[in-house]
Amino acid sequence: MSPLPPFAAVVLAGGRAARLGGQPKPQLDVGGRSMLD
C-alpha cells in the first residue's frame, strides 16, 4: 500500500454513528489508518 499524501484537514466525526452500525467514526479505517490518527 502506498503512503498517504500529506494533507491538512479537519474531520467532523460526531453523532451516534447509527448508519455505521454503531462504530465510532474516529475509529474508521481510511488508507490503513484510523481517522483519529
PDB file of N, CA, C and O in Angstrom:
ATOM      1  N   MET A   1       0.843  -1.169   0.000  1.00  0.00           N
ATOM      2  CA  MET A   1       0.000   0.000   0.000  1.00  0.00           C
ATOM      3  C   MET A   1       0.895   1.242   0.000  1.00  0.00           C
ATOM      4  O   MET A   1       1.855   1.325   0.755  1.00  0.00           O
ATOM      5  N   SER A   2       0.565   2.221  -0.831  1.00  0.00           N
ATOM      6  CA  SER A   2       1.365   3.436  -0.898  1.00  0.00           C
ATOM      7  C   SER A   2       1.043   4.351   0.282  1.00  0.00           C
ATOM      8  O   SER A   2      -0.063   4.325   0.807  1.00  0.00           O
ATOM      9  N   PRO A   3       2.006   5.150   0.716  1.00  0.00           N
ATOM     10  CA  PRO A   3       1.755   6.068   1.832  1.00  0.00           C
ATOM     11  C   PRO A   3       0.739   7.125   1.443  1.00  0.00           C
ATOM     12  O   PRO A   3       0.595   7.474   0.267  1.00  0.00           O
ATOM     13  N   LEU A   4       0.039   7.631   2.437  1.00  0.00           N
ATOM     14  CA  LEU A   4      -0.961   8.669   2.193  1.00  0.00           C
ATOM     15  C   LEU A   4      -0.261   9.987   1.857  1.00  0.00           C
ATOM     16  O   LEU A   4       0.780  10.300   2.426  1.00  0.00           O
ATOM     17  N   PRO A   5      -0.833  10.758   0.935  1.00  0.00           N
ATOM     18  CA  PRO A   5      -0.241  12.059   0.634  1.00  0.00           C
ATOM     19  C   PRO A   5      -0.434  13.005   1.817  1.00  0.00           C
ATOM     20  O   PRO A   5      -1.366  12.827   2.603  1.00  0.00           O
ATOM     21  N   PRO A   6       0.436  14.015   1.971  1.00  0.00           N
ATOM     22  CA  PRO A   6       0.293  14.946   3.092  1.00  0.00           C
ATOM     23  C   PRO A   6      -0.910  15.872   2.873  1.00  0.00           C
ATOM     24  O   PRO A   6      -1.029  16.492   1.809  1.00  0.00           O
ATOM     25  N   PHE A   7      -1.785  15.930   3.836  1.00  0.00           N
ATOM     26  CA  PHE A   7      -2.955  16.804   3.779  1.00  0.00           C
ATOM     27  C   PHE A   7      -3.131  17.485   5.119  1.00  0.00           C
ATOM     28  O   PHE A   7      -2.736  16.948   6.144  1.00  0.00           O
ATOM     29  N   ALA A   8      -3.731  18.634   5.111  1.00  0.00           N
ATOM     30  CA  ALA A   8      -4.163  19.310   6.330  1.00  0.00           C
ATOM     31  C   ALA A   8      -5.675  19.412   6.236  1.00  0.00           C
ATOM     32  O   ALA A   8      -6.201  19.977   5.280  1.00  0.00           O
ATOM     33  N   ALA A   9      -6.376  18.820   7.193  1.00  0.00           N
ATOM     34  CA  ALA A   9      -7.836  18.800   7.132  1.00  0.00           C
ATOM     35  C   ALA A   9      -8.415  18.683   8.528  1.00  0.00           C
ATOM     36  O   ALA A   9      -7.755  18.255   9.466  1.00  0.00           O
ATOM     37  N   VAL A  10      -9.674  19.054   8.631  1.00  0.00           N
ATOM     38  CA  VAL A  10     -10.445  18.867   9.853  1.00  0.00           C
ATOM     39  C   VAL A  10     -11.596  17.945   9.496  1.00  0.00           C
ATOM     40  O   VAL A  10     -12.317  18.201   8.535  1.00  0.00           O
ATOM     41  N   VAL A  11     -11.752  16.870  10.241  1.00  0.00           N
ATOM     42  CA  VAL A  11     -12.837  15.924  10.006  1.00  0.00           C
ATOM     43  C   VAL A  11     -13.778  15.983  11.196  1.00  0.00           C
ATOM     44  O   VAL A  11     -13.370  15.717  12.324  1.00  0.00           O
ATOM     45  N   LEU A  12     -15.017  16.361  10.934  1.00  0.00           N
ATOM     46  CA  LEU A  12     -16.017  16.378  11.996  1.00  0.00           C
ATOM     47  C   LEU A  12     -16.590  14.988  12.118  1.00  0.00           C
ATOM     48  O   LEU A  12     -17.126  14.441  11.152  1.00  0.00           O
ATOM     49  N   ALA A  13     -16.436  14.383  13.271  1.00  0.00           N
ATOM     50  CA  ALA A  13     -16.853  12.991  13.449  1.00  0.00           C
ATOM     51  C   ALA A  13     -17.677  12.857  14.721  1.00  0.00           C
ATOM     52  O   ALA A  13     -17.280  12.211  15.666  1.00  0.00           O
ATOM     53  N   GLY A  14     -18.816  13.486  14.741  1.00  0.00           N
ATOM     54  CA  GLY A  14     -19.686  13.403  15.906  1.00  0.00           C
ATOM     55  C   GLY A  14     -20.947  12.643  15.574  1.00  0.00           C
ATOM     56  O   GLY A  14     -21.151  12.186  14.458  1.00  0.00           O
ATOM     57  N   GLY A  15     -21.783  12.461  16.545  1.00  0.00           N
ATOM     58  CA  GLY A  15     -23.065  11.801  16.331  1.00  0.00           C
ATOM     59  C   GLY A  15     -23.071  10.363  16.816  1.00  0.00           C
ATOM     60  O   GLY A  15     -22.114   9.872  17.394  1.00  0.00           O
ATOM     61  N   ARG A  16     -24.194   9.691  16.570  1.00  0.00           N
ATOM     62  CA  ARG A  16     -24.410   8.340  17.103  1.00  0.00           C
ATOM     63  C   ARG A  16     -23.852   7.236  16.220  1.00  0.00           C
ATOM     64  O   ARG A  16     -23.836   6.088  16.615  1.00  0.00           O
ATOM     65  N   ALA A  17     -23.452   7.522  15.025  1.00  0.00           N
ATOM     66  CA  ALA A  17     -22.931   6.534  14.078  1.00  0.00           C
ATOM     67  C   ALA A  17     -23.957   5.448  13.769  1.00  0.00           C
ATOM     68  O   ALA A  17     -23.613   4.304  13.521  1.00  0.00           O
ATOM     69  N   ALA A  18     -25.226   5.818  13.756  1.00  0.00           N
ATOM     70  CA  ALA A  18     -26.304   4.854  13.516  1.00  0.00           C
ATOM     71  C   ALA A  18     -26.189   4.205  12.140  1.00  0.00           C
ATOM     72  O   ALA A  18     -26.485   3.024  11.974  1.00  0.00           O
ATOM     73  N   ARG A  19     -25.760   4.944  11.131  1.00  0.00           N
ATOM     74  CA  ARG A  19     -25.641   4.388   9.776  1.00  0.00           C
ATOM     75  C   ARG A  19     -24.380   3.554   9.604  1.00  0.00           C
ATOM     76  O   ARG A  19     -24.185   2.923   8.571  1.00  0.00           O
ATOM     77  N   LEU A  20     -23.511   3.556  10.599  1.00  0.00           N
ATOM     78  CA  LEU A  20     -22.270   2.795  10.531  1.00  0.00           C
ATOM     79  C   LEU A  20     -22.321   1.556  11.414  1.00  0.00           C
ATOM     80  O   LEU A  20     -21.286   0.977  11.721  1.00  0.00           O
ATOM     81  N   GLY A  21     -23.500   1.193  11.857  1.00  0.00           N
ATOM     82  CA  GLY A  21     -23.627   0.029  12.724  1.00  0.00           C
ATOM     83  C   GLY A  21     -23.111   0.287  14.128  1.00  0.00           C
ATOM     84  O   GLY A  21     -22.795  -0.639  14.856  1.00  0.00           O
ATOM     85  N   GLY A  22     -23.002   1.561  14.512  1.00  0.00           N
ATOM     86  CA  GLY A  22     -22.562   1.912  15.848  1.00  0.00           C
ATOM     87  C   GLY A  22     -21.054   2.062  16.008  1.00  0.00           C
ATOM     88  O   GLY A  22     -20.579   2.369  17.087  1.00  0.00           O
ATOM     89  N   GLN A  23     -20.272   1.848  14.931  1.00  0.00           N
ATOM     90  CA  GLN A  23     -18.819   2.001  15.023  1.00  0.00           C
ATOM     91  C   GLN A  23     -18.489   3.486  15.138  1.00  0.00           C
ATOM     92  O   GLN A  23     -18.929   4.283  14.327  1.00  0.00           O
ATOM     93  N   PRO A  24     -17.696   3.872  16.147  1.00  0.00           N
ATOM     94  CA  PRO A  24     -17.335   5.287  16.285  1.00  0.00           C
ATOM     95  C   PRO A  24     -16.590   5.797  15.047  1.00  0.00           C
ATOM     96  O   PRO A  24     -15.669   5.153  14.557  1.00  0.00           O
ATOM     97  N   LYS A  25     -17.003   6.939  14.533  1.00  0.00           N
ATOM     98  CA  LYS A  25     -16.426   7.481  13.297  1.00  0.00           C
ATOM     99  C   LYS A  25     -14.923   7.727  13.394  1.00  0.00           C
ATOM    100  O   LYS A  25     -14.208   7.466  12.428  1.00  0.00           O
ATOM    101  N   PRO A  26     -14.382   8.230  14.517  1.00  0.00           N
ATOM    102  CA  PRO A  26     -12.935   8.448  14.566  1.00  0.00           C
ATOM    103  C   PRO A  26     -12.126   7.157  14.432  1.00  0.00           C
ATOM    104  O   PRO A  26     -10.956   7.197  14.099  1.00  0.00           O
ATOM    105  N   GLN A  27     -12.756   6.000  14.672  1.00  0.00           N
ATOM    106  CA  GLN A  27     -12.048   4.729  14.567  1.00  0.00           C
ATOM    107  C   GLN A  27     -12.166   4.096  13.185  1.00  0.00           C
ATOM    108  O   GLN A  27     -11.606   3.033  12.952  1.00  0.00           O
ATOM    109  N   LEU A  28     -12.857   4.738  12.251  1.00  0.00           N
ATOM    110  CA  LEU A  28     -12.986   4.187  10.901  1.00  0.00           C
ATOM    111  C   LEU A  28     -11.629   4.142  10.220  1.00  0.00           C
ATOM    112  O   LEU A  28     -10.815   5.048  10.362  1.00  0.00           O
ATOM    113  N   ASP A  29     -11.400   3.085   9.469  1.00  0.00           N
ATOM    114  CA  ASP A  29     -10.132   2.884   8.779  1.00  0.00           C
ATOM    115  C   ASP A  29     -10.162   3.595   7.429  1.00  0.00           C
ATOM    116  O   ASP A  29     -11.053   3.369   6.614  1.00  0.00           O
ATOM    117  N   VAL A  30      -9.194   4.478   7.205  1.00  0.00           N
ATOM    118  CA  VAL A  30      -9.055   5.189   5.939  1.00  0.00           C
ATOM    119  C   VAL A  30      -7.603   5.080   5.524  1.00  0.00           C
ATOM    120  O   VAL A  30      -6.718   5.596   6.206  1.00  0.00           O
ATOM    121  N   GLY A  31      -7.328   4.370   4.448  1.00  0.00           N
ATOM    122  CA  GLY A  31      -5.973   4.241   3.973  1.00  0.00           C
ATOM    123  C   GLY A  31      -5.046   3.498   4.930  1.00  0.00           C
ATOM    124  O   GLY A  31      -3.863   3.776   4.988  1.00  0.00           O
ATOM    125  N   GLY A  32      -5.611   2.577   5.697  1.00  0.00           N
ATOM    126  CA  GLY A  32      -4.798   1.789   6.616  1.00  0.00           C
ATOM    127  C   GLY A  32      -4.572   2.447   7.977  1.00  0.00           C
ATOM    128  O   GLY A  32      -3.839   1.922   8.809  1.00  0.00           O
ATOM    129  N   ARG A  33      -5.192   3.609   8.201  1.00  0.00           N
ATOM    130  CA  ARG A  33      -5.070   4.314   9.476  1.00  0.00           C
ATOM    131  C   ARG A  33      -6.444   4.748   9.936  1.00  0.00           C
ATOM    132  O   ARG A  33      -7.322   4.991   9.113  1.00  0.00           O
ATOM    133  N   SER A  34      -6.625   4.868  11.250  1.00  0.00           N
ATOM    134  CA  SER A  34      -7.917   5.370  11.724  1.00  0.00           C
ATOM    135  C   SER A  34      -8.006   6.859  11.440  1.00  0.00           C
ATOM    136  O   SER A  34      -6.995   7.548  11.313  1.00  0.00           O
ATOM    137  N   MET A  35      -9.235   7.364  11.323  1.00  0.00           N
ATOM    138  CA  MET A  35      -9.419   8.794  11.087  1.00  0.00           C
ATOM    139  C   MET A  35      -8.828   9.608  12.231  1.00  0.00           C
ATOM    140  O   MET A  35      -8.356  10.716  12.022  1.00  0.00           O
ATOM    141  N   LEU A  36      -8.822   9.051  13.425  1.00  0.00           N
ATOM    142  CA  LEU A  36      -8.282   9.760  14.575  1.00  0.00           C
ATOM    143  C   LEU A  36      -6.775   9.923  14.467  1.00  0.00           C
ATOM    144  O   LEU A  36      -6.214  10.927  14.888  1.00  0.00           O
ATOM    145  N   ASP A  37      -6.096   8.916  13.865  1.00  0.00           N
ATOM    146  CA  ASP A  37      -4.650   9.029  13.662  1.00  0.00           C
ATOM    147  C   ASP A  37      -4.346  10.147  12.713  1.00  0.00           C
ATOM    148  O   ASP A  37      -3.365  10.807  12.764  1.00  0.00           O
TER     149      ASP A  37
END
